[in-house]
Each structure stands twice: as structure tokens, then as C-alpha cells.
Amino acid sequence: MSDDGTITDSSATGEAPVTTLATPIRVDYQYTAGLAQSRYLRGMAEGVFLGQRCPACHKVYVPPRGSCPTDGVATTDRVELGNTGTVTTYCVVNVPFQGQSIEIPYICAQVLLDGANVSFMGLLQEIPTDQIRMGMRVEAVWVEPDELTPSLASVKYFRPKSEADADYETYKEYL
Ligand SMILES: [Zn+2]
């Protein structure tokens, strides 16, 4: 083996070294959402983002985890958030991979919903990849009402909203 970990064929056969090995792997698993995320997912089925507010620091978590990591208390107050938010950071995906369902290049963005204190990752569409920028205002595009399910698939993607970018000061704490 060489210094970079590559296995080379040192035999006299002249065969090319084995550099990759494709192995089909499948893992089935069940995920227990718990109380807080179950409420969030039921919100998805209704076409709304449901978060929870910490009674101590008043931060709004979406998706909620059921407790505030800062204060260690349960977040029981339900908060219904709007459909709009701000792109805090983003990544343009140019690399193809197996099982990819979205045509590259595409944008994964961290979206801070208005009124929330944590951002989450969302797909951004309806914009050329070279026009994405931090602070861009976006809105969620939901599936048709009869296609809503208690899953993240209820949000098709986010798209730009025709309004001025958010001031950096308003989202710099959430990068
Ligand atoms: Zn808190």
C-alpha cells in the first residue's frame, strides 16, 4: 500500500490496481419521531410550520426537539410560523451521486423562517444557481393540498420572494 492508502498491484501480471468496489447495501429502519416532532410533522400535513417556544429564553425552535438546549427545559408553547424566511447560508451542489433525484446544479440553503431562532436546510428552486446570496428572502412552496402528508416532502422547495434582501444584522446570529 502506498502512503496515500492506494492499493497497488505489485505483481508481475500487469493488471490495473483495484481502486473502487461497488457494493449494494440496503438498510431499513424505523424512526420514532417523539411528541415534539410528531406535532411538527402533523403540521406538515396541514401545510404549516409548527415550532415551539422556550418558556425561559423565548427562542422558537423549528423543527422542535421538545426541549431547549440552552435552558434544559421543555418547550411546550406551540408557535405557528409563516411561510417566509431568509437564506442564511447555502451550498450549490454540482456533484452527481447515486440515487440523486434533483438535476444538478441545485441549491441547498439554510432557511431561517421569520419568527424562528434556528434555521433548517431546504431546497431552493426557481433561481439560477449564480444568483443565490445570503440574506435572500424566500418562501416555501407546498405540494397540492391533497398531496400533503406528515413528512418533509410536503414542502416541495423554497423560492425567492420579490423583496429586498434581509439586513445581515438580522440573521448573523444564525449562521
Ligand atoms: Zn431556552
Coordinates of C-alpha atoms and ligand atoms in Angstrom, one line a residue:
M1 CA 0.0 0.0 0.0
S2 CA 1.3 3.5 -0.8
D3 CA 1.4 6.4 1.5
D4 CA -2.0 7.7 0.3
G5 CA -3.7 4.4 1.1
T6 CA -4.0 3.3 -2.5
I7 CA -3.6 -0.4 -3.0
T8 CA -1.4 -1.1 -6.0
D9 CA -0.7 -4.3 -7.8
S10 CA 2.9 -5.1 -7.3
S11 CA 2.7 -8.5 -9.0
A12 CA 4.2 -9.1 -12.4
T13 CA 0.8 -9.6 -14.0
G14 CA 0.5 -6.1 -15.2
E15 CA -3.2 -5.9 -14.0
A16 CA -4.5 -2.5 -13.0
P17 CA -4.9 -1.8 -9.3
V18 CA -8.3 -2.1 -7.7
T19 CA -9.3 1.4 -6.8
T20 CA -13.0 1.2 -6.1
L21 CA -15.5 -1.5 -5.2
A22 CA -19.3 -1.1 -5.7
T23 CA -21.3 -2.9 -3.1
P24 CA -25.1 -2.7 -2.9
I25 CA -26.2 -2.0 0.7
R26 CA -29.7 -1.5 2.0
V27 CA -30.7 -0.6 5.5
D28 CA -34.3 -0.5 6.6
Y29 CA -35.0 1.3 9.8
Q30 CA -37.9 2.8 11.7
Y31 CA -37.7 6.3 13.2
T32 CA -39.7 7.2 16.3
A33 CA -40.5 10.9 15.9
G34 CA -41.4 11.6 19.5
L35 CA -44.0 14.1 20.8
A36 CA -42.4 17.4 19.5
Q37 CA -41.5 16.2 16.1
S38 CA -44.8 14.4 15.7
R39 CA -46.6 17.7 16.2
Y40 CA -44.2 19.3 13.6
L41 CA -44.9 16.5 11.1
R42 CA -48.7 16.8 11.7
G43 CA -48.3 20.5 10.9
M44 CA -46.6 19.4 7.6
A45 CA -49.8 17.5 6.8
E46 CA -51.8 20.7 7.4
G47 CA -49.4 22.9 5.3
V48 CA -48.0 24.9 8.2
F49 CA -44.6 25.1 10.0
L50 CA -45.2 24.4 13.7
G51 CA -42.4 25.3 16.1
Q52 CA -42.1 25.5 19.9
R53 CA -41.0 28.4 22.1
C54 CA -38.8 28.0 25.1
P55 CA -40.5 29.4 28.2
A56 CA -37.2 30.6 29.6
C57 CA -35.3 32.3 26.8
H58 CA -38.3 32.6 24.4
K59 CA -36.4 31.2 21.4
V60 CA -38.5 29.5 18.8
Y61 CA -37.3 26.1 17.6
V62 CA -38.5 24.7 14.3
P63 CA -38.4 21.8 13.8
P64 CA -38.9 21.5 17.6
R65 CA -36.9 18.9 19.6
G66 CA -39.1 19.1 22.7
S67 CA -36.6 21.0 24.8
C68 CA -34.3 24.0 24.8
P69 CA -30.6 23.0 24.6
T70 CA -29.7 26.3 26.4
D71 CA -32.0 26.1 29.3
G72 CA -32.7 22.4 29.5
V73 CA -36.5 22.9 29.9
A74 CA -39.4 21.5 27.9
T75 CA -40.6 23.7 25.0
T76 CA -44.4 23.3 25.3
D77 CA -45.6 26.6 23.7
R78 CA -46.8 25.9 20.2
V79 CA -45.9 28.5 17.6
E80 CA -47.3 28.6 14.1
L81 CA -44.7 30.2 11.8
G82 CA -45.3 31.8 8.5
N83 CA -44.3 30.7 5.0
T84 CA -41.4 33.1 4.6
G85 CA -37.8 33.3 5.7
T86 CA -34.3 34.3 5.0
V87 CA -31.4 32.4 3.4
T88 CA -28.6 32.5 6.0
T89 CA -26.1 30.3 4.1
Y90 CA -26.2 27.9 1.2
C91 CA -24.4 25.4 -0.9
V92 CA -24.6 24.8 -4.7
V93 CA -24.5 21.1 -5.3
N94 CA -22.6 20.3 -8.5
V95 CA -21.5 16.7 -7.7
P96 CA -23.6 13.9 -9.1
F97 CA -24.2 10.9 -6.8
Q98 CA -26.1 7.7 -6.9
G99 CA -29.8 8.0 -6.2
Q100 CA -29.8 11.7 -6.9
S101 CA -33.4 12.8 -7.7
I102 CA -32.7 16.5 -8.4
E103 CA -31.0 17.7 -11.5
I104 CA -27.6 19.4 -10.8
P105 CA -26.7 22.1 -10.2
Y106 CA -29.1 22.9 -7.4
I107 CA -29.0 24.8 -4.2
C108 CA -29.3 23.6 -0.6
A109 CA -30.0 26.6 1.7
Q110 CA -30.2 27.2 5.4
V111 CA -33.5 28.9 5.8
L112 CA -34.4 30.9 8.9
L113 CA -38.2 31.2 9.0
D114 CA -39.5 34.5 10.1
G115 CA -40.0 34.3 13.9
A116 CA -37.8 31.3 14.3
N117 CA -34.4 31.2 16.2
V118 CA -32.9 28.2 14.3
S119 CA -32.5 27.6 10.6
F120 CA -33.0 24.4 8.8
M121 CA -31.9 23.1 5.4
G122 CA -34.2 23.4 2.4
L123 CA -34.0 23.0 -1.3
L124 CA -34.1 26.3 -3.2
Q125 CA -35.5 26.4 -6.7
E126 CA -36.8 28.8 -9.3
I127 CA -33.5 30.7 -9.3
P128 CA -30.2 30.3 -11.3
T129 CA -27.5 29.0 -9.0
D130 CA -25.3 32.0 -9.7
Q131 CA -27.9 34.4 -8.2
I132 CA -28.3 32.9 -4.8
R133 CA -26.9 35.0 -2.0
M134 CA -27.0 35.3 1.8
G135 CA -29.9 37.3 3.1
M136 CA -32.2 36.4 0.2
R137 CA -35.9 36.4 1.2
V138 CA -37.6 33.1 0.3
E139 CA -41.0 31.4 0.6
A140 CA -42.0 27.8 0.9
V141 CA -43.8 26.1 -2.0
W142 CA -46.0 23.4 -0.7
V143 CA -47.4 20.4 -2.6
E144 CA -51.0 20.4 -3.6
P145 CA -53.4 20.2 -0.6
D146 CA -54.5 16.7 -1.5
E147 CA -50.8 15.6 -1.6
L148 CA -49.9 16.9 1.9
T149 CA -48.5 14.2 4.2
P150 CA -46.9 14.2 7.7
S151 CA -43.5 14.4 6.2
L152 CA -40.9 16.9 5.0
A153 CA -42.0 16.0 1.4
S154 CA -45.0 18.3 1.9
V155 CA -42.7 21.3 1.2
K156 CA -41.5 21.0 -2.4
Y157 CA -38.9 23.7 -2.1
F158 CA -38.3 27.3 -1.3
R159 CA -38.2 30.0 -3.9
P160 CA -37.1 33.6 -4.0
K161 CA -39.6 36.2 -2.8
S162 CA -39.5 39.5 -4.7
E163 CA -38.5 41.8 -1.8
A164 CA -35.3 43.3 -0.6
D165 CA -32.6 41.1 1.0
A166 CA -32.6 40.9 4.7
D167 CA -30.1 43.0 6.6
Y168 CA -27.1 40.9 7.7
E169 CA -27.6 42.1 11.2
T170 CA -31.0 40.4 11.3
Y171 CA -29.6 36.9 10.7
K172 CA -25.9 37.0 11.6
E173 CA -26.5 35.1 14.8
Y174 CA -27.9 32.1 12.9
L175 CA -25.0 31.3 10.6
Ligands
ZN1 ZN -34.4 28.4 26.3

